[in-house]
Tab-separated table of C-alpha atoms in Angstrom:
chain	number	residue	atom	x	y	z
A	849	MET	CA	-18.931	-30.475	-17.212
A	850	HIS	CA	-16.330	-29.307	-19.716
A	851	ASN	CA	-14.169	-26.275	-19.042
A	852	THR	CA	-14.894	-24.029	-22.016
A	853	GLN	CA	-12.824	-21.079	-20.798
A	854	THR	CA	-9.834	-19.972	-22.795
A	855	PRO	CA	-6.367	-20.072	-21.207
A	856	ASP	CA	-6.368	-16.262	-21.035
A	857	ARG	CA	-9.660	-16.288	-19.152
A	858	ASP	CA	-8.239	-18.849	-16.709
A	859	LEU	CA	-5.199	-16.642	-16.124
A	860	GLU	CA	-7.422	-13.621	-15.520
A	861	THR	CA	-9.487	-15.573	-12.993
A	862	ILE	CA	-6.343	-16.612	-11.116
A	863	ALA	CA	-5.084	-13.012	-11.118
A	864	TRP	CA	-8.418	-11.723	-9.781
A	865	GLY	CA	-8.346	-14.379	-7.066
A	866	LEU	CA	-4.839	-13.319	-6.051
A	867	LEU	CA	-5.853	-9.658	-6.053
A	868	PHE	CA	-8.869	-10.283	-3.808
A	869	VAL	CA	-6.783	-12.326	-1.347
A	870	LEU	CA	-4.075	-9.628	-1.273
A	871	TRP	CA	-6.564	-6.793	-0.811
A	872	GLY	CA	-8.421	-8.731	1.889
A	873	LEU	CA	-5.200	-9.340	3.810
A	874	THR	CA	-4.142	-5.701	3.604
A	875	VAL	CA	-7.549	-4.592	4.902
A	876	LEU	CA	-7.710	-7.271	7.609
A	877	PHE	CA	-4.263	-6.643	9.074
A	878	ASP	CA	-3.708	-2.994	9.969
A	879	PHE	CA	0.024	-3.426	10.442
A	880	ILE	CA	0.552	-4.055	6.720
A	881	PRO	CA	1.572	-0.749	5.063
A	882	ALA	CA	-0.632	0.484	2.209
A	883	GLY	CA	2.330	0.268	-0.137
A	884	VAL	CA	2.373	-3.524	0.148
A	885	GLY	CA	-1.115	-3.795	-1.342
A	886	LEU	CA	-0.258	-1.385	-4.144
A	887	ALA	CA	3.080	-2.996	-4.966
A	888	GLY	CA	1.496	-6.448	-4.765
A	889	THR	CA	-1.254	-5.375	-7.147
A	890	GLY	CA	1.367	-4.146	-9.603
A	891	LEU	CA	3.335	-7.390	-9.342
A	892	ILE	CA	0.216	-9.514	-9.879
A	893	LEU	CA	-0.820	-7.532	-12.975
A	894	LEU	CA	2.695	-7.577	-14.423
A	895	GLY	CA	2.984	-11.276	-13.566
A	896	LEU	CA	-0.293	-11.937	-15.386
A	897	ASN	CA	1.105	-10.335	-18.531
A	898	ALA	CA	4.425	-12.166	-18.149
A	899	VAL	CA	2.590	-15.504	-17.988
A	900	ARG	CA	0.459	-14.447	-20.949
A	901	SER	CA	3.577	-13.714	-22.990
A	902	LEU	CA	5.249	-16.978	-21.983
A	903	SER	CA	2.064	-18.837	-22.985
A	904	GLY	CA	1.948	-17.193	-26.416
A	905	ILE	CA	-0.983	-14.971	-25.471
A	906	PRO	CA	-0.534	-11.259	-26.239
A	907	ALA	CA	-0.014	-9.119	-23.146
A	908	ARG	CA	-2.523	-6.336	-22.622
A	909	SER	CA	-1.200	-2.811	-22.486
A	910	GLY	CA	-3.871	-1.647	-20.033
A	911	THR	CA	-2.958	-4.131	-17.314
A	912	THR	CA	0.732	-3.553	-17.979
A	913	THR	CA	0.311	0.207	-17.545
A	914	ILE	CA	-1.803	-0.148	-14.399
A	915	GLY	CA	0.651	-2.727	-13.068
A	916	ILE	CA	3.619	-0.398	-13.548
A	917	LEU	CA	1.776	2.528	-11.958
A	918	ALA	CA	0.648	0.432	-8.972
A	919	LEU	CA	4.165	-0.937	-8.496
A	920	VAL	CA	5.724	2.540	-8.608
A	921	TRP	CA	3.043	3.957	-6.301
A	922	GLY	CA	3.465	1.107	-3.822
A	923	GLY	CA	7.240	1.454	-3.961
A	924	LEU	CA	6.995	5.170	-3.212
A	925	GLU	CA	4.578	4.550	-0.317
A	926	LEU	CA	6.906	1.905	1.129
A	927	ALA	CA	9.967	4.090	0.643
A	928	ASP	CA	8.240	6.868	2.569
A	929	VAL	CA	7.494	4.490	5.468
A	930	ILE	CA	10.682	2.382	5.499
A	931	LEU	CA	13.513	4.643	4.344
A	932	PRO	CA	14.705	7.754	6.154
A	933	LEU	CA	14.233	10.086	3.189
A	934	PRO	CA	15.795	13.559	3.387
A	935	PHE	CA	12.569	15.038	1.988
A	936	GLU	CA	8.847	14.582	2.502
A	937	LEU	CA	7.180	12.375	-0.059
A	938	SER	CA	3.759	14.061	-0.036
A	939	ASP	CA	0.665	12.814	-1.834
A	940	TRP	CA	1.198	15.559	-4.438
A	941	ALA	CA	4.784	14.442	-5.033
A	942	ILE	CA	3.647	10.842	-5.504
A	943	PHE	CA	0.883	12.011	-7.857
A	944	ALA	CA	3.407	14.060	-9.860
A	945	ILE	CA	5.774	11.081	-10.110
A	946	LEU	CA	2.929	8.829	-11.273
A	947	LEU	CA	1.985	11.383	-13.956
A	948	ILE	CA	5.598	11.416	-15.153
A	949	VAL	CA	5.703	7.603	-15.252
A	950	LEU	CA	2.383	7.449	-17.127
A	951	GLY	CA	3.599	10.052	-19.619
A	952	GLY	CA	6.808	8.080	-20.104
A	953	ILE	CA	4.849	4.874	-20.727
A	954	LEU	CA	2.609	6.567	-23.309
A	955	LEU	CA	5.539	8.266	-25.050
A	956	GLY	CA	7.612	5.098	-25.021
A	957	ARG	CA	4.771	3.014	-26.419
A	958	GLU	CA	4.184	5.513	-29.221
A	959	LEU	CA	7.859	5.891	-30.095
A	960	LEU	CA	8.464	2.144	-30.067
A	961	GLY	CA	5.313	1.583	-32.132
A	962	THR	CA	6.511	4.144	-34.684
A	963	ARG	CA	9.917	2.479	-34.937
A	964	LYS	CA	8.320	-0.927	-35.541
A	965	THR	CA	6.248	0.527	-38.379
A	966	ASP	CA	9.298	2.237	-39.902
A	967	ALA	CA	11.377	-0.938	-39.609
A	968	GLN	CA	8.749	-2.918	-41.538
A	969	GLY	CA	9.184	-0.725	-44.553
A	970	PRO	CA	6.590	1.079	-46.635
A	971	SER	CA	5.272	-2.029	-48.402
A	972	GLN	CA	4.197	-3.788	-45.208
A	973	SER	CA	2.825	-0.715	-43.452
A	974	MET	CA	0.688	0.072	-46.527
A	975	GLN	CA	-0.898	-3.400	-46.297
A	976	GLY	CA	-2.580	-2.464	-43.010
A	977	GLY	CA	-0.085	-4.329	-40.805
């Protein structure tokens, strides 16, 4: 039987497999902090987009955004468990930080997208590109 899947579909399947193994391990072993699963999820999603880019496949902004948020969330959860922080990192504080990161991603994407359009000049942006 021929493999008719595209390279991007193969990469997605590998990423899903890694995610399921990671999530299963974090559920199976209670001693693994929750932040490990979150940070690992972020790394897998960002790694998927890195491999996409290296393979000439466009990265997807949705998985990049979710990957960054999961990595930040996992990092904050791990910091709360591992580091002796001088303040309490409550769920509300983590939620607020994630909102700030998400807002920064959206603003950055829009501002960088606007600059690319301006750099192309009026003739190219008028052509629908």
